[in-house]
Tab-separated table of C-alpha atoms in Angstrom:
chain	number	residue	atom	x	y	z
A	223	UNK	CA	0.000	0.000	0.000
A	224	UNK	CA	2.981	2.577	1.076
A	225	UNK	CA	3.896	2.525	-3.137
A	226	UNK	CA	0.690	3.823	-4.140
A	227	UNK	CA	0.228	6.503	-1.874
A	228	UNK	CA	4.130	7.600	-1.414
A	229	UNK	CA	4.731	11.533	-2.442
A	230	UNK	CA	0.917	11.483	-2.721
A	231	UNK	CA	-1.363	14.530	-1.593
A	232	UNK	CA	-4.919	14.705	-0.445
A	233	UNK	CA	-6.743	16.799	-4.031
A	234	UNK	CA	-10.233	18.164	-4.543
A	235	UNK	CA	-10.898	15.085	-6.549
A	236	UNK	CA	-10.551	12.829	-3.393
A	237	UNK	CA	-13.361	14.495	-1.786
A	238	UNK	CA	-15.841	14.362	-5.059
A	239	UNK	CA	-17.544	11.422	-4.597
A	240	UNK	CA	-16.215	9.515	-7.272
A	241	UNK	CA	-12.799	7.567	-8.578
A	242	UNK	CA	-10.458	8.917	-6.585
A	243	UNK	CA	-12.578	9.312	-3.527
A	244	UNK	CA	-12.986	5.089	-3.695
A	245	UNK	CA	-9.600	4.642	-3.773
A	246	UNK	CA	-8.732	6.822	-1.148
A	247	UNK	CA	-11.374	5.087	1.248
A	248	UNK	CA	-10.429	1.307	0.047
A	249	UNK	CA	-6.333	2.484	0.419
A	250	UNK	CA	-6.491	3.519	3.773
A	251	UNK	CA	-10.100	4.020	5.581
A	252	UNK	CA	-10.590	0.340	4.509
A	253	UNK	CA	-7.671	-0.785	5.356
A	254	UNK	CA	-7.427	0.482	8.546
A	255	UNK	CA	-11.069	-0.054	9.725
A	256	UNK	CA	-12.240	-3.133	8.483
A	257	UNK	CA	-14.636	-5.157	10.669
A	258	UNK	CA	-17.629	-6.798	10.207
A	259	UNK	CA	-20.074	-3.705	11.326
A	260	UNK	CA	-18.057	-1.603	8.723
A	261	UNK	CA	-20.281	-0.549	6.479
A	262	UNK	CA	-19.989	0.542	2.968
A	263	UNK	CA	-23.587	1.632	2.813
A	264	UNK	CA	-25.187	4.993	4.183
A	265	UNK	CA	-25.295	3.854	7.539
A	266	UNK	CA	-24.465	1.131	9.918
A	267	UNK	CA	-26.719	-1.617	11.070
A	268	UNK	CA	-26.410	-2.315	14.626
A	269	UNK	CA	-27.062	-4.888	17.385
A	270	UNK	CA	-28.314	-1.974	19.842
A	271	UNK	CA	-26.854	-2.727	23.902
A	272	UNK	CA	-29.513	-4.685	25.960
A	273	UNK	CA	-29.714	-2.051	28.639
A	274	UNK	CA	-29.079	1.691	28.613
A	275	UNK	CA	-26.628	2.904	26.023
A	276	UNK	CA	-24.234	6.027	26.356
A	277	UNK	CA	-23.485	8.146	23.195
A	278	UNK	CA	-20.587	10.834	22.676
A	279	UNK	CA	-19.462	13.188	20.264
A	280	UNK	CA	-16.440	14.769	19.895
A	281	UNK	CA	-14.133	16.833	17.310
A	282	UNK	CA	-10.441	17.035	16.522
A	283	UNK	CA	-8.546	19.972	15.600
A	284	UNK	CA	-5.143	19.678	17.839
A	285	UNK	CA	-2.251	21.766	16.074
A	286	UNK	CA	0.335	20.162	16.028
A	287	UNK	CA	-1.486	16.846	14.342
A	288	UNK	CA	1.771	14.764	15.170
A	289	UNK	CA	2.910	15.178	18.345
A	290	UNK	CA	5.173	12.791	21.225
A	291	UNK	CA	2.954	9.965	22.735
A	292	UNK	CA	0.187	10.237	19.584
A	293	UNK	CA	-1.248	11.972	16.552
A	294	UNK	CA	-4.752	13.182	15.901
A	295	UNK	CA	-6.051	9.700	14.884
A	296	UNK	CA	-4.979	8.548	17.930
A	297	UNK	CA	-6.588	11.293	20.097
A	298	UNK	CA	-9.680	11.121	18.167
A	299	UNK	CA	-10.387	7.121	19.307
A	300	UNK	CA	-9.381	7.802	22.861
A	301	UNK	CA	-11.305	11.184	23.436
A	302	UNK	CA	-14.321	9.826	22.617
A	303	UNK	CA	-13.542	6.046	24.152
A	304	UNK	CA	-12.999	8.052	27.274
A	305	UNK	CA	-15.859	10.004	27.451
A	306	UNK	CA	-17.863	6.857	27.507
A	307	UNK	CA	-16.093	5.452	29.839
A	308	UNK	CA	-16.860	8.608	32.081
A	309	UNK	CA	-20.357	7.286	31.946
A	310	UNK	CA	-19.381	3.589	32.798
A	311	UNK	CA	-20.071	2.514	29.274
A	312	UNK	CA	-17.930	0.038	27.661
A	313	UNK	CA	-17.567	1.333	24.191
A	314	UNK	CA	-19.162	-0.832	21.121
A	315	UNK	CA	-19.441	0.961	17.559
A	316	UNK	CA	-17.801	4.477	16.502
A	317	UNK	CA	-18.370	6.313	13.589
A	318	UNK	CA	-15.739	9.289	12.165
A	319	UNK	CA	-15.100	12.174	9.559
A	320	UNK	CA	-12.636	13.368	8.083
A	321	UNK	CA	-12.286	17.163	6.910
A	322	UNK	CA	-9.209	17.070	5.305
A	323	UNK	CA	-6.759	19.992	3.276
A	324	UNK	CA	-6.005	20.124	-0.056
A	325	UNK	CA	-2.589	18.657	-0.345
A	326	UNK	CA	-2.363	16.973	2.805
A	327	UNK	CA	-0.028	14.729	2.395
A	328	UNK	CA	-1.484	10.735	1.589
A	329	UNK	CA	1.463	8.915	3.709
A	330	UNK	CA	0.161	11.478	7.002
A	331	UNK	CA	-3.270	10.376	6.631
A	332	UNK	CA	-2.171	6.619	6.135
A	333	UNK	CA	-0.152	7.489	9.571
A	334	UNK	CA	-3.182	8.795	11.033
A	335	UNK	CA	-5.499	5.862	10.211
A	336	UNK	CA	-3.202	3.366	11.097
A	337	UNK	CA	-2.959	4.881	14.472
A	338	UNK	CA	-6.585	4.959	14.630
A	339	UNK	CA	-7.008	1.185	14.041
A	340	UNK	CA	-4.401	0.615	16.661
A	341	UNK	CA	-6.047	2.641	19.521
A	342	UNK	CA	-9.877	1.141	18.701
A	343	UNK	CA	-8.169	-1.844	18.739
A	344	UNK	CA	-6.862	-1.758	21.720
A	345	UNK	CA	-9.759	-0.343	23.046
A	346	UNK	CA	-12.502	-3.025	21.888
A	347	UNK	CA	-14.369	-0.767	19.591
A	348	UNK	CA	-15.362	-0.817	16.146
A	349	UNK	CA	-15.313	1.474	13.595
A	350	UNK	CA	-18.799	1.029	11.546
A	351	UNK	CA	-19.393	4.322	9.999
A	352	UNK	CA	-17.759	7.558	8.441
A	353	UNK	CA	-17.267	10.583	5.726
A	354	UNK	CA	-14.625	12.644	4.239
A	355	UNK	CA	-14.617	15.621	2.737
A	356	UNK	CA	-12.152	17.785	1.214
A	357	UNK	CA	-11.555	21.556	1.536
A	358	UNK	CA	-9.707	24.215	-0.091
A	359	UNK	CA	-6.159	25.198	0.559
A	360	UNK	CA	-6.617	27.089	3.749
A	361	UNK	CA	-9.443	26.534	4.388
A	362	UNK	CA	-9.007	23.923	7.308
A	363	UNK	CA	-5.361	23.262	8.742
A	364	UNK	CA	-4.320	20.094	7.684
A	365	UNK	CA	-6.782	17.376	9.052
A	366	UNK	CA	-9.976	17.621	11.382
A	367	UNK	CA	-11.430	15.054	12.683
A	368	UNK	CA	-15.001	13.879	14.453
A	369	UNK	CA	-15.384	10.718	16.000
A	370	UNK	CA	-18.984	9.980	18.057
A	371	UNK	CA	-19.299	6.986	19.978
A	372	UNK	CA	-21.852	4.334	21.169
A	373	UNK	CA	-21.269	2.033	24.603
A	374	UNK	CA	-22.893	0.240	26.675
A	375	UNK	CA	-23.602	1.376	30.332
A	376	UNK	CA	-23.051	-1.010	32.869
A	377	UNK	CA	-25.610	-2.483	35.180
A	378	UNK	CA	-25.256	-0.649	38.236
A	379	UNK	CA	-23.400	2.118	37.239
A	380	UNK	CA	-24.401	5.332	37.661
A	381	UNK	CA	-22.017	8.404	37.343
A	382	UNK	CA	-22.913	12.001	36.856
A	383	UNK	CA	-21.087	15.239	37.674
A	384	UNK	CA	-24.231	16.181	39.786
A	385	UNK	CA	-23.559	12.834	42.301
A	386	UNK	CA	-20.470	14.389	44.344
A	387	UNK	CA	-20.807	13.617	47.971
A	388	UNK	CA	-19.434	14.999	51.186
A	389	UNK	CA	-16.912	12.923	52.187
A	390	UNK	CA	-15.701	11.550	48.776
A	391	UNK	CA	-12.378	11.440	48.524
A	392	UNK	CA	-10.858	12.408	44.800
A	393	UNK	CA	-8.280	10.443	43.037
A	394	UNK	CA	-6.527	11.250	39.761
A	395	UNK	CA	-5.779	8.505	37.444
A	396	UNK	CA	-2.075	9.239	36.928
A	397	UNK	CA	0.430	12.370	36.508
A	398	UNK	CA	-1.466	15.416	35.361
A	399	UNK	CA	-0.555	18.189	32.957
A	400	UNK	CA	1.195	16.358	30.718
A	401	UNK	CA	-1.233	16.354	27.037
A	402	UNK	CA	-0.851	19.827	27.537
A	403	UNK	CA	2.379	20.687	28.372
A	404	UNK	CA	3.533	18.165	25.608
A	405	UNK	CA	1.201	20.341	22.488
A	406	UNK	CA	3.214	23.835	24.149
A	407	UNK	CA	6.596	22.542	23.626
A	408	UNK	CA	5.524	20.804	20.232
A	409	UNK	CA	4.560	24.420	18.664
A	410	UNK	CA	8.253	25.544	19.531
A	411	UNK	CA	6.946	29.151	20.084
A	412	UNK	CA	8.884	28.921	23.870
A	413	UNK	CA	12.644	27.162	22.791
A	414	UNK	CA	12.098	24.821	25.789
A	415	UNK	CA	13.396	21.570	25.240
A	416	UNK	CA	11.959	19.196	27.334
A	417	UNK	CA	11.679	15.252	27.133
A	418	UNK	CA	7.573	15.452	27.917
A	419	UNK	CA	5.645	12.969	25.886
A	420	UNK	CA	1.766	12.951	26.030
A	421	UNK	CA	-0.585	10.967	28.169
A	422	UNK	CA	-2.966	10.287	25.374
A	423	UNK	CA	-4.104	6.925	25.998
A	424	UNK	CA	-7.760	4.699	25.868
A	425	UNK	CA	-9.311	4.280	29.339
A	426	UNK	CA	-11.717	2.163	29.310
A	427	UNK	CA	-9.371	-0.654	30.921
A	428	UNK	CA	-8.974	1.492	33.988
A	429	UNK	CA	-12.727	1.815	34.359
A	430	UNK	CA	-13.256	-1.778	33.891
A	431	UNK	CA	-10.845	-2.428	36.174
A	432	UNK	CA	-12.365	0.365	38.850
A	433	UNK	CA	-15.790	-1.245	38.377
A	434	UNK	CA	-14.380	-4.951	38.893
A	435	UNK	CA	-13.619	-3.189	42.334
A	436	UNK	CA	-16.602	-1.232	43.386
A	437	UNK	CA	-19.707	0.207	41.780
A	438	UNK	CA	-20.210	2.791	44.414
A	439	UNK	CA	-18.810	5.742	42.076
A	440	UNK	CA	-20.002	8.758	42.366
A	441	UNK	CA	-17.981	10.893	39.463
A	442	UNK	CA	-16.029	9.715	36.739
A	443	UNK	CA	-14.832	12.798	34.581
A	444	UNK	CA	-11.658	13.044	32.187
A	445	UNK	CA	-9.560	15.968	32.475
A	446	UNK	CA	-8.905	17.417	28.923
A	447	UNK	CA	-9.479	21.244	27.756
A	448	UNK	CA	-9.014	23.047	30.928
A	449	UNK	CA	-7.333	20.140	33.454
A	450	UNK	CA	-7.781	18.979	36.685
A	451	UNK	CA	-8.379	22.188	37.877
A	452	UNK	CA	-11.294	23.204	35.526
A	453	UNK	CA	-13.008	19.918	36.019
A	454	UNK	CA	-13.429	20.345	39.944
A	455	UNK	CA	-14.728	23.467	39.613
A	456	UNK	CA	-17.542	21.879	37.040
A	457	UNK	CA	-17.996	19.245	39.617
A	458	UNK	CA	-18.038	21.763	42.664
A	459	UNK	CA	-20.874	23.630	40.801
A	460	UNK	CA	-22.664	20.728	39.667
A	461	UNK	CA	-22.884	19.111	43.181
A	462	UNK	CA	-23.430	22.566	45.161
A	463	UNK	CA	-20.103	21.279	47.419
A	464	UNK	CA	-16.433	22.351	48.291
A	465	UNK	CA	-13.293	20.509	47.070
A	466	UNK	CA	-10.222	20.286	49.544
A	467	UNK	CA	-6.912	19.484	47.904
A	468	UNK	CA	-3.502	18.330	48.858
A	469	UNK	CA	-0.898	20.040	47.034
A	470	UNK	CA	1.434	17.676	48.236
A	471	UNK	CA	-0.635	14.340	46.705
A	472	UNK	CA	-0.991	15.660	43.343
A	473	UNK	CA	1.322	13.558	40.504
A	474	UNK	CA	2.940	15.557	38.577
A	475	UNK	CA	5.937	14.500	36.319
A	476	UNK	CA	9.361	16.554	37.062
A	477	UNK	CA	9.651	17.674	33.673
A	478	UNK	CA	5.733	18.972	33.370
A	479	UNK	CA	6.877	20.922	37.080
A	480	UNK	CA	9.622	22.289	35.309
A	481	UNK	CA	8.316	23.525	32.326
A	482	UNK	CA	5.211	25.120	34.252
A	483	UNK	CA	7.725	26.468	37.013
A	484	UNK	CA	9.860	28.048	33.677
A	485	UNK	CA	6.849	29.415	32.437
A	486	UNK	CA	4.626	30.452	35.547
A	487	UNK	CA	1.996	27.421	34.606
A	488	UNK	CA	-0.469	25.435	37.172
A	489	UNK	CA	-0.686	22.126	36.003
A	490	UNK	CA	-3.927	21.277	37.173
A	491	UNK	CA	-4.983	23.758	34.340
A	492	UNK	CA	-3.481	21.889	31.753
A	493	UNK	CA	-4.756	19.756	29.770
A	494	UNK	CA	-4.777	15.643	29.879
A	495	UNK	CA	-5.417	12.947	27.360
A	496	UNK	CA	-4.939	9.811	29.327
A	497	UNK	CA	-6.205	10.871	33.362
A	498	UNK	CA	-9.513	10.646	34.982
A	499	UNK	CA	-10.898	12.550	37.958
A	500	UNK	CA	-12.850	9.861	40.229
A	501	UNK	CA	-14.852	10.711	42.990
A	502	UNK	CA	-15.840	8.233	45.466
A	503	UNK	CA	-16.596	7.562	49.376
A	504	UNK	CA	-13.690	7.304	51.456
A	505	UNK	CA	-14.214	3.808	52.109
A	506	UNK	CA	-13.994	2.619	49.133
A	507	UNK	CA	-11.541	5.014	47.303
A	508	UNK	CA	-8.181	2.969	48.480
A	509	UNK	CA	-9.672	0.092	46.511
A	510	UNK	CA	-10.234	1.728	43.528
A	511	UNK	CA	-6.736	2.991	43.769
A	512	UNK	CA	-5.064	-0.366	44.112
A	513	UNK	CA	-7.363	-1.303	40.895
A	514	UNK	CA	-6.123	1.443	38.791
A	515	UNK	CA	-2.330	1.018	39.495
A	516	UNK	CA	-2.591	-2.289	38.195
A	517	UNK	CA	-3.147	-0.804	35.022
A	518	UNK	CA	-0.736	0.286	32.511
A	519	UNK	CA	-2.125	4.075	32.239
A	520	UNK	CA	-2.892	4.197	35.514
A	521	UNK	CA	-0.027	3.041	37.815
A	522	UNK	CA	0.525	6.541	39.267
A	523	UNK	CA	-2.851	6.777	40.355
A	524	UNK	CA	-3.342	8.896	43.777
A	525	UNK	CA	-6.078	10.404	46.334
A	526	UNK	CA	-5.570	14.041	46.003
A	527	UNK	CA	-8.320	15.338	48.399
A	528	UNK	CA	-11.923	14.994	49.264
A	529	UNK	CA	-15.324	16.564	48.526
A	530	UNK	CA	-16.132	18.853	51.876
A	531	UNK	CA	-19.906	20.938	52.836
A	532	UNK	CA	-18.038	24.151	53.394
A	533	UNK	CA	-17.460	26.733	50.803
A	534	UNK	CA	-19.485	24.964	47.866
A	535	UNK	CA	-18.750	25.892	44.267
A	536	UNK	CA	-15.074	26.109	45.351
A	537	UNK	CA	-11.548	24.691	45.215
A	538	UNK	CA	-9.455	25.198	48.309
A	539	UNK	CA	-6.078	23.396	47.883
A	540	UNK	CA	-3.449	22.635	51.338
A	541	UNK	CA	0.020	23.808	50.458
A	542	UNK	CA	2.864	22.113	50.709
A	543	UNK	CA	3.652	23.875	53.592
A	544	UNK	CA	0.355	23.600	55.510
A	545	UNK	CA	-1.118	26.759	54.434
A	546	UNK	CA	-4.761	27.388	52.529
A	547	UNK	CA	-5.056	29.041	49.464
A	548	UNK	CA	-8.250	29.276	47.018
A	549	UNK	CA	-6.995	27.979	43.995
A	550	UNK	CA	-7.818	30.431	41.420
A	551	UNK	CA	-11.118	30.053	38.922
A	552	UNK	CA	-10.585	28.952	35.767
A	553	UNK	CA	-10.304	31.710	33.361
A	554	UNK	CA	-10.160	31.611	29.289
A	555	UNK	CA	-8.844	29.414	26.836
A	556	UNK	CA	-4.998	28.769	28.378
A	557	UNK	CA	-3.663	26.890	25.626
A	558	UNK	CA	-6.332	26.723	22.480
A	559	UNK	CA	-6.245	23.540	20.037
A	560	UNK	CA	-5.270	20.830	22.483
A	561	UNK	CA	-7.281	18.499	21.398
C-alpha cells in the first residue's frame, strides 16, 4: 500500500464522490477499519446494547497533528472512548469524519489511520461508519477530525457530575498536565526543550478495572481542555459542594513541574489525554486505587483530596507547607487547540 500513496497529496478530486474518492477510502479508511459492522452503505446496522446505552461526540482539531505519545487519529479514538467510559459505558461501535486539506499529504493520513485502528483496537471498539470531505487550501489546517461513539452502560453504574458527595475522597488517574504541556513545547513558540511525551491513551481498561472493584462511584470525569483544575470546579458547581486538595498528593511528572515552574503554569490547568478525575466515598476510594495502578495508564494513580460541605462551588487546595489558598477560577482558553 505505502507505493501507491508515497509523495501522494490529499486533491479536490478525493473528496468528489467519485474515482479517486474510492480509492482513497479502500487504500487507507478500509484498510485500517475493516470489521464486520463496517459498512460501505449509508449507515451502519447495529445490534443496539440490551440495557441503557451512552453516546458521545467529539471533534479534533489539535495543532500540532503529530505530536510525542500520539497523533490526531490517535486522540480522536481515545477522546471519545474516554468520554464513555466517564459514563461507565464500555464502548461498542464508533463512527468518524474526516475534513481534510487540499494537499495533505497521503502517507500522514495513512499514519493517522493506522494509528486509529491501533487505539480502537486496543480499546474493543469498532469502527462502523464515516465521511470525508475535502476543503480548499486554507481553508481547514491540515486534518480535522469527528469521532462519536456508542457504549454500553453497565448495570449498576451510575455516574454524573451532579452525584459528588461529602466525604468523597478524589483520586486522579495518573500524573497530570502532561497532554498539555507536551502540544506547548511541540509548537516551539517557547525554545524549551523538554523530554515530555503525552498521556494520550484509551481508558476504558482502567474503568473496567475500577468497576471490577466497586460500583459505588459517584464521578467519573476526564480531564482534557481546561485540566484537573477546571473539572473540579464543574464538579463543585454541579454538586453545590467544596473541594479540599492536597498540594502535596498531586502527581505531577518533574519535567511537566519544570516547564510550568519556567513558564509560571499550574498544572492542574493543563490539559490531559490519558487521566480521569474519580470521585468516590472514602471507604472505598483505596480500593479503587489499588485497581487502577494495576493498570498500565494508571499506575501513578493517587487520592488528592476529598469533597467537603463548606465553601461549595469552590476549590481550596493545602500547600505544601500547611497553608490554605483558594486555587484560582478557571479563566479563558490557556492553551487553544489541544485536542
Amino acid at each position: 500500500m505505502e507505493s501507491s500513496i508515497k509523495n501522494q497529496t490529499v486533491t479536490m478530486a478525493h473528496g468528489a464522490g467519485g474515482k479517486q474518492t474510492s480509492e482513497l477510502i479502500d487504500q487507507v479508511f478500509k484498510a485500517h477499519f475493516a470489521n464486520p459492522d463496517l459498512t460501505a452503505d449509508d449507515a451502519a446496522v447495529l445490534t443496539p446494547p440490551a440495557g441503557k446505552m451512552a453516546v458521545s461526540t467529539d471533534g479534533f482539531i489539535v495543532s500540532p497533528a503529530f505530536f510525542p505519545g500520539g497523533n490526531i487519529g490517535k486522540l480522536s479514538i481515545c477522546g471519545t472512548v474516554n468520554d464513555l467510559a466517564c459514563m461507565g459505558a464500555k464502548p461498542l461501535y464508533l463512527t468518524c469524519a474526516f475534513v481534510i486539506e487540499e494537499g495533505f499529504p497521503m502517507e500522514k493520513l495513512e499514519e493517522i489511520a493506522a494509528a486509529m485502528e491501533k487505539t480502537a483496537k486496543e480499546a474493543g471498539v469498532r469502527i462502523v461508519s464515516g465521511d470525508t470531505k475535502v476543503a480548499g487550501k486554507g481553508q481547514v489546517d491540515g486534518i480535522f477530525i469527528t469521532t462519536t461513539g456508542v457504549g454500553e452502560i453497565e448495570e449498576g453504574v451510575s455516574t454524573s457530575g451532579d452525584y459528588a458527595k461529602p466525604g468523597d475522597a478524589i483520586i486522579v488517574t495518573g500524573d497530570i498536565g502532561r497532554h498539555g504541556c507536551t502540544i506547548l513545547l511541540a509548537r516551539e513558540d517557547f525554545g524549551i526543550e523538554a523530554d515530555v511525551t503525552s498521556d494520550c491513551a484509551p481508558l476504558w481498561g482502567s474503568v473496567q478495572a475500577v468497576m471490577n472493584a466497586t460500583h459505588d462511584i459517584h464521578v467519573i470525569r476526564d480531564a482534557t481542555r481546561g485540566g484537573v483544575g477546571t473539572v473540579l470546579y464543574e464538579i463543585a458547581g454541579q454538586s453545590k459542594v467544596g473541594i479540599r486538595l492536597d498540594a502535596a498528593s498531586i502527581p505531577v511528572a518533574p519535567e511537566v513541574k519544570g516547564v510550568c515552574g519556567m513558564l509560571g503554569l499550574e498544572p492542574l490547568y493543563l490539559a490531559c489525554e490519558g487521566r480521569l478525575v474519580i470521585m468516590a466515598p472514602k471507604n472505598v476510594a483505596p480500593h479503587i486505587v489499588e485497581a487502577l495502578r494495576a493498570c498500565p495508564y494508571s499506575q501513578d494513580a493517587a487520592i488528592i483530596g476529598e469533597v467537603t460541605e463548606e465553601q461549595p462551588g469552590r476549590v481550596i487546595m493545602t500547600t505544601e507547607i500547611g497553608t490554605q489558598a483558594l486555587l484560582p477560577q478557571p479563566g479563558g482558553e490557556l492553551l487553544p487547540r489541544i485536542c
